[in-house]
CSV table of C-alpha atoms and ligand atoms in Angstrom, one decimal:
chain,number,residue,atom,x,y,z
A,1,UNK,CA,5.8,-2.5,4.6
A,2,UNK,CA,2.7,-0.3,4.4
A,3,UNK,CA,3.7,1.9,1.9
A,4,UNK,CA,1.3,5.4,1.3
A,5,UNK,CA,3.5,7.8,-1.0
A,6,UNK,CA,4.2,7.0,-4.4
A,7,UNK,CA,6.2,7.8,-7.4
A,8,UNK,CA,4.3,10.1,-10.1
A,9,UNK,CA,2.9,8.8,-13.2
A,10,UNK,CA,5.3,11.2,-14.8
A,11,UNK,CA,8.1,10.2,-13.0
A,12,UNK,CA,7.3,6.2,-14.1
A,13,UNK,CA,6.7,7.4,-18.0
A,14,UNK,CA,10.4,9.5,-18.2
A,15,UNK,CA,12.2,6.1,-16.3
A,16,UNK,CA,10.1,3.6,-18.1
A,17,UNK,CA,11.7,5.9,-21.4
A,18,UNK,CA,15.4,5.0,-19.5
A,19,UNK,CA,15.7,9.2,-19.3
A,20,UNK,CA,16.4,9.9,-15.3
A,21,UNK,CA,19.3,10.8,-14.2
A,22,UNK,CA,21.3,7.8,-12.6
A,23,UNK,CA,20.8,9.0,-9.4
A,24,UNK,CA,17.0,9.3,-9.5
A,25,UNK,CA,16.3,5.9,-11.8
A,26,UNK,CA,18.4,4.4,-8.7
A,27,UNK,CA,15.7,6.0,-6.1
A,28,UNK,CA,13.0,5.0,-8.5
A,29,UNK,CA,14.0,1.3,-8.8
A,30,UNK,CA,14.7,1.1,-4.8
A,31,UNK,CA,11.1,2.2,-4.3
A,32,UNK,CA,10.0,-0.2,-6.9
A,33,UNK,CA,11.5,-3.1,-5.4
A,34,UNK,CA,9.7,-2.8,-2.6
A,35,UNK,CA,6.3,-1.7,-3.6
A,36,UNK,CA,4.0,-3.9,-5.5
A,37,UNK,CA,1.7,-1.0,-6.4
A,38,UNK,CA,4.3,0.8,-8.4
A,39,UNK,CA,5.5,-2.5,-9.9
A,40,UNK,CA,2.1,-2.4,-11.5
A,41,UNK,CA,2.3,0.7,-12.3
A,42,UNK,CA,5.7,0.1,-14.2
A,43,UNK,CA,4.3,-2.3,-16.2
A,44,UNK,CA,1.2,-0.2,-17.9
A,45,UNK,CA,3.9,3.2,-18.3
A,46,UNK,CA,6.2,-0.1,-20.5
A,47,UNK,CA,2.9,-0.9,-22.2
A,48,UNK,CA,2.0,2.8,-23.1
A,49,UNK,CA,5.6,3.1,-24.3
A,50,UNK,CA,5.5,0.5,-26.4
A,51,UNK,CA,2.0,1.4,-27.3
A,52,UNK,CA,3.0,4.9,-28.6
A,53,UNK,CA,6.4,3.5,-30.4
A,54,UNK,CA,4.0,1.3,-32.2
A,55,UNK,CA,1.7,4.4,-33.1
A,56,UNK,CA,4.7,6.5,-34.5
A,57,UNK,CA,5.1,6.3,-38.4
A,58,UNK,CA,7.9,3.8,-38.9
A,59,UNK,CA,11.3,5.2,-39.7
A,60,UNK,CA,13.4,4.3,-43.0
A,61,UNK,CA,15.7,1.8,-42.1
A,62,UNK,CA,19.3,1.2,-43.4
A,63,UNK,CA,19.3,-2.1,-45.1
A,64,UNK,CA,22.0,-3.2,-42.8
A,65,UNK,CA,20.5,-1.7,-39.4
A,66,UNK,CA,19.8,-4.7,-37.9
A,67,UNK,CA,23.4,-6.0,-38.4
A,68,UNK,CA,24.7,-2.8,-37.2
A,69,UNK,CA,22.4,-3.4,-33.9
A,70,UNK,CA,23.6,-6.3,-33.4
A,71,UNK,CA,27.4,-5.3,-34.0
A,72,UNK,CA,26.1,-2.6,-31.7
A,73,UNK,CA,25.4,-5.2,-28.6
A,74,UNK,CA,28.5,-7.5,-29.5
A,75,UNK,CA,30.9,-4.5,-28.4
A,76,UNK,CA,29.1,-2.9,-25.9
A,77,UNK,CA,28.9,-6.6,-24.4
A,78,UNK,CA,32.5,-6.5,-22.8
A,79,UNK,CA,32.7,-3.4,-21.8
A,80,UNK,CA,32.0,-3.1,-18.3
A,81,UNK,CA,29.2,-0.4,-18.2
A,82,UNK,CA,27.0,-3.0,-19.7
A,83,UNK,CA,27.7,-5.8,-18.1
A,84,UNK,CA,25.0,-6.7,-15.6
A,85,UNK,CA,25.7,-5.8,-12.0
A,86,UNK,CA,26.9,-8.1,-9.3
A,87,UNK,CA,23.6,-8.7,-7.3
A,88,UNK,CA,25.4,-7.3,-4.3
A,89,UNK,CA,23.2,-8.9,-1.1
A,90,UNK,CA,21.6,-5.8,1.0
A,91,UNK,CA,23.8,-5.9,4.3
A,92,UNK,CA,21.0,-4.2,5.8
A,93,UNK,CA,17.0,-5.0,5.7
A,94,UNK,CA,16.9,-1.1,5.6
A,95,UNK,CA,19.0,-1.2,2.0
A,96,UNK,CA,17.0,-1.8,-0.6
A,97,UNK,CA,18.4,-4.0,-3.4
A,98,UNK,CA,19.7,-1.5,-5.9
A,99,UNK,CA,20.7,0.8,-3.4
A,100,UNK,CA,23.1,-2.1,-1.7
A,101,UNK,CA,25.0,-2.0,-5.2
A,102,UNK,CA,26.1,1.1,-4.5
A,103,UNK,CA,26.7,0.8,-0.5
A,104,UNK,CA,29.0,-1.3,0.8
A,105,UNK,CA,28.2,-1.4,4.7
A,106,UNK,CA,25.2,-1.7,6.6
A,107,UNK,CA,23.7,2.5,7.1
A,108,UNK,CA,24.9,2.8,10.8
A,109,UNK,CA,28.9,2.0,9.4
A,110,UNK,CA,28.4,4.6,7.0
A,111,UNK,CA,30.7,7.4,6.9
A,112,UNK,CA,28.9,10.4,7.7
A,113,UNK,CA,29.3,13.5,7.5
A,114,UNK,CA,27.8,16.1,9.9
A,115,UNK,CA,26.6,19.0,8.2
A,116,UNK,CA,25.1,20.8,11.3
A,117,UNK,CA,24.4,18.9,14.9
A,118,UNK,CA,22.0,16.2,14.3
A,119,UNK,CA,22.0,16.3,10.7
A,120,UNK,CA,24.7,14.1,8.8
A,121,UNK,CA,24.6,13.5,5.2
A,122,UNK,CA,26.7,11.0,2.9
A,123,UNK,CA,27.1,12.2,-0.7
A,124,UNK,CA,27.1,9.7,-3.4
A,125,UNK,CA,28.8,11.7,-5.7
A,126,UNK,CA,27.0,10.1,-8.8
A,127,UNK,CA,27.6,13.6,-10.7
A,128,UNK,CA,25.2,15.5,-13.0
A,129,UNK,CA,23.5,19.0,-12.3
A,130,UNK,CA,21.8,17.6,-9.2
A,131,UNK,CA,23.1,15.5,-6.4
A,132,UNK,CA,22.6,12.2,-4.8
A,133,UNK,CA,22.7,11.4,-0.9
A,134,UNK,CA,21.8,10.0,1.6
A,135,UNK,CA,20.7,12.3,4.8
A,136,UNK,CA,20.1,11.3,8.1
A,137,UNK,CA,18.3,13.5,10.9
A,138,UNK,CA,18.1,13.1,14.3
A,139,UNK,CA,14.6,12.6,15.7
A,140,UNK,CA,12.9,15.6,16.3
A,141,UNK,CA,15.5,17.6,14.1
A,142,UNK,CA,14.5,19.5,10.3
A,143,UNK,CA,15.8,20.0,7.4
A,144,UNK,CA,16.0,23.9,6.9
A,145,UNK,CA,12.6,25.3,4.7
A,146,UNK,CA,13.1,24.9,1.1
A,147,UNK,CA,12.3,24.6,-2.4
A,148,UNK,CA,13.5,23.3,-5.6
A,149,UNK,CA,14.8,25.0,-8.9
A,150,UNK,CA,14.0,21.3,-10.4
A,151,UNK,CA,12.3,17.8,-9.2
A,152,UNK,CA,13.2,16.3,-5.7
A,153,UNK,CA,12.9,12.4,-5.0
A,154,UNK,CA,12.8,11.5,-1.4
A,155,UNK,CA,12.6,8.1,-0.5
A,156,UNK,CA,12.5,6.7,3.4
A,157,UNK,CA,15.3,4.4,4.2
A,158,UNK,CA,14.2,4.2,7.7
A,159,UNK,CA,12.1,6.4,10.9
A,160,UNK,CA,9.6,9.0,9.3
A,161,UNK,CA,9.5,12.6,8.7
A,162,UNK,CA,6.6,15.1,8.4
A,163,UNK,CA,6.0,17.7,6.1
A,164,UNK,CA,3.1,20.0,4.7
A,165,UNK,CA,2.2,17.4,2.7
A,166,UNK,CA,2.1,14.3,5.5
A,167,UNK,CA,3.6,11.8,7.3
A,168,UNK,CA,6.0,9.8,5.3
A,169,UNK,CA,7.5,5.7,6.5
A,170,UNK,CA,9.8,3.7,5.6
A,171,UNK,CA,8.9,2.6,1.3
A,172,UNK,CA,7.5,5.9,1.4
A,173,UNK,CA,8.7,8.0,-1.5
A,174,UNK,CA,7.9,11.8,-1.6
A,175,UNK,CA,8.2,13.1,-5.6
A,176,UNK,CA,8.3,17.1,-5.3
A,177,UNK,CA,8.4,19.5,-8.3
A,178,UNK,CA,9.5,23.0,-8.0
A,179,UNK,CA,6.1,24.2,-7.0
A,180,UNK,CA,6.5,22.7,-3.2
A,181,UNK,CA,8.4,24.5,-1.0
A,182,UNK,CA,8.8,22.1,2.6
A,183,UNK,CA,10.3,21.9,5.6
A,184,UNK,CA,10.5,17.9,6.6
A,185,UNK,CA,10.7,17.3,10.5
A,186,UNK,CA,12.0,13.9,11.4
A,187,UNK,CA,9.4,12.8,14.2
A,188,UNK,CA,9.9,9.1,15.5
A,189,UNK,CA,12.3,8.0,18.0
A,190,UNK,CA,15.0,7.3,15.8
A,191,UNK,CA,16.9,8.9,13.2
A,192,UNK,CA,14.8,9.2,9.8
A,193,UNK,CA,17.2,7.9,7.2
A,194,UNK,CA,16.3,8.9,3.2
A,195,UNK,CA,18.0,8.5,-0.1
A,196,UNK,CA,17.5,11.8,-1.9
A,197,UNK,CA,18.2,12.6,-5.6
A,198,UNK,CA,17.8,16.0,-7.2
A,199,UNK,CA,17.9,17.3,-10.6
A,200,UNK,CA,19.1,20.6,-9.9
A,201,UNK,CA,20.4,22.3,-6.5
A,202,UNK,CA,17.5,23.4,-3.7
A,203,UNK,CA,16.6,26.5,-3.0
A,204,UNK,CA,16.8,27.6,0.5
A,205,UNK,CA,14.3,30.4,2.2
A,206,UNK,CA,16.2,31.7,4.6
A,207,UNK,CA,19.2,34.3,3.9
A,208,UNK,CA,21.3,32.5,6.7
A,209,UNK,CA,20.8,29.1,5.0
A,210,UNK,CA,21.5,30.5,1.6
A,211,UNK,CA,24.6,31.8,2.7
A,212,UNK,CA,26.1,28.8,4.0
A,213,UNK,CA,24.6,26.8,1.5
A,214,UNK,CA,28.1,26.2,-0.4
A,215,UNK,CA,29.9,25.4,2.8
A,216,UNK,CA,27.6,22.7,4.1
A,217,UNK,CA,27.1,21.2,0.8
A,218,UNK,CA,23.4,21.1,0.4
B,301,LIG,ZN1,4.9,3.0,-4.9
């Protein structure tokens, strides 16, 4: 995989801190599991962490924390949020490992939804202010111009898309702030596939779009 597009050094410092929503930490750790680079680059943000925990002055401690801590891990221990997850295989090579734990068939047994002709989407209705899905565009088909009140993770399942800012592949990951404003253009012979998480809804340009924005789900 000949990965180009990467995740931010801001976006690595605020999941190496554990404080992205679970929707994007999920798009950050796909693209992680499948790009050495980043993996590197995960392990210097962990090392600044720690680095600047280190630097802060320490902080009075109950005489009993560590005992509370540690009564703190025995209960959380069988409850099932912290259990570790079920290493789920990937029933497709296109699935990256954390994805798969949340997909349960290969992407073409999906079940899509068409939001306009050539443009179906499948919401993973992980909650919070933003959303989580999974879009998939026809080749030669766009996603309407937009921008974004809040931060935008893209990252290619499989096909490419082009944008203003380049040609993005499978691995790829495209990290947008609300600066960018983009119109992606699936251009290879098969449908682009992309997991995309969001922090807060897009903004569309166009009046028409804006309009049926509620409708279609966007
Ligand atoms: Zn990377």
């Amino acid at each position: 995989m000949n990965i180009r597009h990467h995740l931010d050094d801001a976006t690595l410092m605020v999941y190496a801190a554990g404080s992205l929503s679970e929707g994007m930490s999920l798009l950050v750790a796909s693209h992680i599991d499948r790009c050495a680079h980043c993996q590197q680059r995960m392990r210097q943000a962990e090392a600044v962490g720690g680095a600047l925990l280190e630097e802060l002055a320490p902080v009075a401690l109950a005489p009993d924390a560590l005992d509370q801590v540690l009564a703190l891990l025995e209960t959380n221990a069988g409850s099932p949020e912290m259990q570790t997850p079920v290493r789920v295989r990937s029933q497709d090579a296109d699935i990256p490992m954390p994805l798969a734990q949340y997909l349960n068939k290969p992407l073409d047994e999906l079940d899509w939804r068409t939001l306009v002709p050539g443009v179906r989407q499948l919401d993973l209705r992980l909650g919070g202010p933003g959303a989580t899905r999974l879009l998939r565009i026809a080749p030669g088909l766009s996603v309407p111009h937009h921008s974004h009140r809040g931060n935008e993770l893209t990252l290619i399942l499989r096909g490419s898309y082009s944008d203003e800012l380049g040609r993005f592949q499978a691995g790829d990951v495209a990290d947008l702030d609300e600066q960018i404003s983009h119109q992606p253009i699936s251009d290879s012979g098969e449908d682009c596939i992309c997991l995309i998480a969001t922090d807060a809804p897009l903004r569309f340009s166009g009046l028409m779009v804006r309009l049926v924005q509620p409708f279609i789900g966007l």
